[in-house]
Amino acid sequence: MTTEFLSLRDAMATHVRDGMTVALEGFTHLIPFAAGQELIRQQRRDLTLVRMTPDLIYDQMVGMGCAKSLVFSWGGNPGVGSLHRLRDAIEHQWPNALTIDEHSHAGMAVRYSAGASGLPFGILKGYTGTGLAVENRAHVATIACPFTGENLTALPAITPDVTVLHAQQADGAGNVLLRGIVGASREAAMAARCLVVTVEEVVEELDAPMNAFVIPAWQVHAIAEVPGGAYPSYALGFYSRDNAFYQAWDEIARSRSDFLAWMERHVLGTVDHTEFLCSVGAAE
Amino acid sequence: MTTEFLSLRDAMATHVRDGMTVALEGFTHLIPFAAGQELIRQQRRDLTLVRMTPDLIYDQMVGMGCAKSLVFSWGGNPGVGSLHRLRDAIEHQWPNALTIDEHSHAGMAVRYSAGASGLPFGILKGYTGTGLAVENRAHVATIACPFTGENLTALPAITPDVTVLHAQQADGAGNVLLRGIVGASREAAMAARCLVVTVEEVVEELDAPMNAFVIPAWQVHAIAEVPGGAYPSYALGFYSRDNAFYQAWDEIARSRSDFLAWMERHVLGTVDHTEFLCSVGAAE
Amino acid sequence: MTAPAWTPDEMMTVAAARRLRDGAVCFVGIGLPSAACNLARMTHAPELVLIYESGTVGARPTVLPLSIGDGELAETARSVIPLPEIFTQYLQRGRVDIGFLGAAQIDRFGNLNSTVIGPYAQPTVRLPGAGGAPEIAAHAREVLVVMKQSARTFVEQLDFCTTPARPSALITDLGVFEPDPATRELCLSAVFDGVAKEDVVAACGWPLRIADRLGTIAPPTADELEILRDLQARTRDAHAARVRIRLPF
Amino acid sequence: MTAPAWTPDEMMTVAAARRLRDGAVCFVGIGLPSAACNLARMTHAPELVLIYESGTVGARPTVLPLSIGDGELAETARSVIPLPEIFTQYLQRGRVDIGFLGAAQIDRFGNLNSTVIGPYAQPTVRLPGAGGAPEIAAHAREVLVVMKQSARTFVEQLDFCTTPARPSALITDLGVFEPDPATRELCLSAVFDGVAKEDVVAACGWPLRIADRLGTIAPPTADELEILRDLQARTRDAHAARVRIRLPF
């Protein structure tokens, strides 16, 4: 497989289709916002969205009607409060009903790791006595250790149709470097049938120490160079998390009308991520 | 827990006792030879030795009668041929009978990972149709996926009483840096009840990039500074693998008498690793 | 009587920080737990090891992170590892001494709800959910809970049990609860300086039992207050600044 | 007839190398597989991706490693990752195109023994064992086997089945075997230039079937031979040198 270098628009249009299971991963750091907003522009529908922390990007995608289902483990605005659009979808089915497949962080990590390992399920100690085990019987089972008899929890693997990551660098061959907090990004990448990566920059040679987190080119279906592509989350070494924006989002997303107006103006009303960044005053 | 900085002799005498399950890990790279040879000098007995690749160090320990049992997945002299002492123990019970618990590399990796994760077992696709599954029933079981019904193989966790690693650096607080090929060293370290590390050097500040393999001090029971401690394997950035010595070992270990004479002269006849290195002509 | 020179939130943070012994390995949630852990690290427990679930081990932030994975955490950490290893090799393996949790509801045994108010399928309020909490409670050697007290959130019956927990202490904005050794029910063991036990009882939704020897928690020292307020001020400043990205084209 | 200007080992290595298409992801064993893969990389397949089980992904060694984890592999690799990930995230996940194996015994279907000669509990010869072979055979999309041929090692019945395998080709020092599409039995499909099929039959412990249209493998080209011999010479020199460690005290 040869990695294709595409525009963000083409990368999303080529690889993400209505009805797919899609994971835009990145734990707080390197969240692929530009890719998610491009999916909103392309009006994708009926997606099963997978992320440990839906964060603002899935709040936007859910609020704009891209998702029919959500697989997640913590759905808040970190350090701020609720994700109002996610709440509205679950509490009032607006703009549409949303099925949820809910886990703990440890559970999501196990599910991604199982998918990345080519196993149908993974195991952990946990879930005993939790409401999750009661409410999510389709995705939580008990399994006994064949050696000790101890009961453990089994969870089914996640294997997204497409995983989208944002990373600091790619080289011309398509090798990708992630640096800093990686969350479960590597597992989400290896679990996926198709991997698309947006990067801050394409360089001659990766600035990668020997044991760095490098995804080899032959695992990467497409790369799009999108500077600022993780904003308002961050890309270590490039820009910081816009914590002020995360705080401001609470007001923006609180009402349906304010949310729609903001999305119209800054996402649907811009042609690409550079215009988006200028439009929200995040570019200089 | 505070990391103790000890001489190699004291580190081994304090933490490794007869009858224990001990893993001296390091896959080709960073094999803790000095520690193993110190255990020979201290005449440890009845150890259950765990290593993916027994390599020359367990050939020496088995040949000197330290082990009652061996857990492993590939017992040759890489690129050269047999481990003659290991063969002699299995084929002729010399110097004593040796129980074996044998796996594939993938199986050992799963067993260490399970131990490192606090799980009683781990799973993989494999072993089906292999003689290992037939001959090692105590440590190989079949388990069905509760979601798909697919049969997988379950293997029990390994949790050594003591894992010994060799690493490039420790800092004064006891944090340890491994660089280069790490094999299953980190999993063996996290699986162990007690972790002892020999290092090439103790430094003020680790030369560690952000996502380096660092074992935090509070996981490390004891550190001994032993320059050349991985010889005749290697420590990337310090010295290369002595492939000529690995080739020479084939002749040294072929007969019991030559082996014993060599061990008498170079290991039992030296007080520490520095003397050993001088004695085999590996120091300058 | 003059108003105290500190807020209940500050007292709660200080009381929580004091329970952290130096050298302990702490699994830190965002918000008040993070403030308490860093206050402890900056006062009596300089060698406190902070693990954030994002993958930062041994973080020493100078400002409090807003999210669990701010760059500040990565840049000051001893190492930054994949999140799955945090949950398997550190937490589940039993390498964490203290887990620090909050929640939207708590019951008299310390079980926690951070998932929904109302029925799960049709919630009146959808809360963020579990995050790391269930496994932190299951695997840390000791669990501390910090929660502002109210009869609405300290309940007879949880709407949903996100996290079965048996905390060694519950620190509220009024005092400290500890489990009865026999029944494991949380009982009021100490009140903050200036708080009447009747106020604590009134702000608890279950019939609160009170320890025979009710203690009083000393007010924040000048040092504690100054360090906490400096930390909070630095944090506010850091998070107020908008980010500007220099685009290459 | 003059003696050929190459050895059977060289011919075997060249024939194996030719089967590796550029860009394929190869899980490489030590010894002849490693020589063949690197020869391919240095000739017709510059973008061949070599994965060694030690954790080196995309290694481009200039000399052949003696062990599976020589420093040369780490220093020339695209990345160096923990060994468990090699076996889970790469091999078991199905990311490997070609697995390359050798063994001490092979049967007519390609099953391999690298564990014992004689009974497992009381072997006459204890061999190194499985290493990565069983899972390479199970998970790589295609398996190649290279083994010197002899009636003693190409057997009716394995002493021990280390690795159930169905190779797409078996390359020996005499020719190439490929599976019958219906029965999966390995049949002689081609001989090396100058080898008589009777010699191949004589050096096989099972009644060898021969393909209807028996091919002939072209001898090594001057290029192939020169590059292989240079590689082997560099390798011999590199491994002959003893290591001296400069002690700090």
GROMACS .gro file of C-alpha atoms in nm, chain A residues 122-237:
model
  116
  122GLY     CA    1  -1.011  -0.816   2.559
  123ILE     CA    2  -1.020  -0.871   2.933
  124LEU     CA    3  -0.995  -0.659   3.243
  125LYS     CA    4  -1.065  -0.662   3.612
  126GLY     CA    5  -1.350  -0.422   3.656
  127TYR     CA    6  -1.713  -0.338   3.579
  128THR     CA    7  -1.827  -0.558   3.869
  129GLY     CA    8  -2.109  -0.380   4.047
  130THR     CA    9  -2.124  -0.095   3.799
  131GLY     CA   10  -2.439   0.015   3.623
  132LEU     CA   11  -2.247  -0.008   3.295
  133ALA     CA   12  -2.235  -0.385   3.325
  134VAL     CA   13  -2.611  -0.385   3.381
  135GLU     CA   14  -2.711  -0.136   3.109
  136ASN     CA   15  -2.467  -0.244   2.838
  137ARG     CA   16  -2.509  -0.621   2.837
  138ALA     CA   17  -2.452  -0.643   2.462
  139HIS     CA   18  -2.094  -0.525   2.509
  140VAL     CA   19  -1.998  -0.656   2.852
  141ALA     CA   20  -1.958  -1.023   2.948
  142THR     CA   21  -1.808  -1.225   3.229
  143ILE     CA   22  -1.533  -1.474   3.159
  144ALA     CA   23  -1.357  -1.717   3.392
  145CYS     CA   24  -0.980  -1.761   3.401
  146PRO     CA   25  -0.918  -2.120   3.287
  147PHE     CA   26  -0.624  -2.148   3.529
  148THR     CA   27  -0.746  -1.981   3.848
  149GLY     CA   28  -1.124  -1.976   3.806
  150GLU     CA   29  -1.126  -1.602   3.880
  151ASN     CA   30  -1.407  -1.411   3.707
  152LEU     CA   31  -1.302  -1.127   3.481
  153THR     CA   32  -1.483  -0.892   3.245
  154ALA     CA   33  -1.463  -0.941   2.869
  155LEU     CA   34  -1.531  -0.659   2.623
  156PRO     CA   35  -1.559  -0.685   2.245
  157ALA     CA   36  -1.284  -0.545   2.024
  158ILE     CA   37  -1.332  -0.213   1.846
  159THR     CA   38  -1.220  -0.217   1.482
  160PRO     CA   39  -1.320   0.113   1.323
  161ASP     CA   40  -1.377   0.129   0.950
  162VAL     CA   41  -1.164   0.442   0.962
  163THR     CA   42  -0.948   0.591   1.232
  164VAL     CA   43  -0.845   0.953   1.191
  165LEU     CA   44  -0.551   1.094   1.387
  166HIS     CA   45  -0.374   1.425   1.397
  167ALA     CA   46   0.006   1.412   1.437
  168GLN     CA   47   0.298   1.650   1.444
  169GLN     CA   48   0.490   1.522   1.143
  170ALA     CA   49   0.488   1.299   0.840
  171ASP     CA   50   0.781   1.241   0.610
  172GLY     CA   51   0.754   1.228   0.233
  173ALA     CA   52   0.718   0.851   0.237
  174GLY     CA   53   0.419   0.871   0.471
  175ASN     CA   54   0.572   0.768   0.803
  176VAL     CA   55   0.400   0.953   1.087
  177LEU     CA   56   0.543   1.077   1.418
  178LEU     CA   57   0.336   1.138   1.731
  179ARG     CA   58   0.504   1.307   2.025
  180GLY     CA   59   0.367   1.374   2.371
  181ILE     CA   60   0.041   1.246   2.511
  182VAL     CA   61  -0.083   0.973   2.278
  183GLY     CA   62  -0.378   0.834   2.473
  184ALA     CA   63  -0.510   0.530   2.289
  185SER     CA   64  -0.430   0.676   1.946
  186ARG     CA   65  -0.187   0.406   1.844
  187GLU     CA   66  -0.428   0.131   1.940
  188ALA     CA   67  -0.711   0.306   1.755
  189ALA     CA   68  -0.482   0.335   1.453
  190MET     CA   69  -0.376  -0.028   1.453
  191ALA     CA   70  -0.733  -0.144   1.515
  192ALA     CA   71  -0.869   0.036   1.209
  193ARG     CA   72  -0.925  -0.103   0.863
  194CYS     CA   73  -0.821   0.234   0.722
  195LEU     CA   74  -0.603   0.503   0.880
  196VAL     CA   75  -0.608   0.868   0.774
  197VAL     CA   76  -0.376   1.117   0.940
  198THR     CA   77  -0.368   1.495   0.937
  199VAL     CA   78  -0.031   1.646   1.026
  200GLU     CA   79   0.110   1.982   1.123
  201GLU     CA   80   0.389   1.949   0.869
  202VAL     CA   81   0.542   1.721   0.608
  203VAL     CA   82   0.919   1.705   0.643
  204GLU     CA   83   1.217   1.542   0.474
  205GLU     CA   84   1.315   1.334   0.772
  206LEU     CA   85   1.115   1.275   1.091
  207ASP     CA   86   1.259   1.427   1.406
  208ALA     CA   87   1.214   1.091   1.580
  209PRO     CA   88   1.430   0.940   1.853
  210MET     CA   89   1.482   0.563   1.826
  211ASN     CA   90   1.190   0.454   2.043
  212ALA     CA   91   0.950   0.727   1.929
  213PHE     CA   92   0.587   0.660   1.840
  214VAL     CA   93   0.618   0.624   1.465
  215ILE     CA   94   0.340   0.477   1.251
  216PRO     CA   95   0.499   0.321   0.943
  217ALA     CA   96   0.386   0.452   0.605
  218TRP     CA   97   0.245   0.116   0.499
  219GLN     CA   98  -0.018   0.146   0.774
  220VAL     CA   99  -0.128   0.492   0.663
  221HIS     CA  100  -0.381   0.513   0.382
  222ALA     CA  101  -0.385   0.891   0.343
  223ILE     CA  102  -0.216   1.198   0.485
  224ALA     CA  103  -0.337   1.555   0.469
  225GLU     CA  104  -0.113   1.842   0.575
  226VAL     CA  105  -0.332   2.063   0.796
  227PRO     CA  106  -0.142   2.314   1.009
  228GLY     CA  107  -0.341   2.388   1.322
  229GLY     CA  108  -0.550   2.077   1.253
  230ALA     CA  109  -0.585   1.994   1.621
  231TYR     CA  110  -0.709   2.340   1.727
  232PRO     CA  111  -0.867   2.411   1.979
  233SER     CA  112  -0.693   2.107   2.124
  234TYR     CA  113  -0.318   2.119   2.080
  235ALA     CA  114  -0.012   1.983   1.907
  236LEU     CA  115   0.284   1.971   2.143
  237GLY     CA  116   0.572   2.171   1.999
   0.00000   0.00000   0.00000
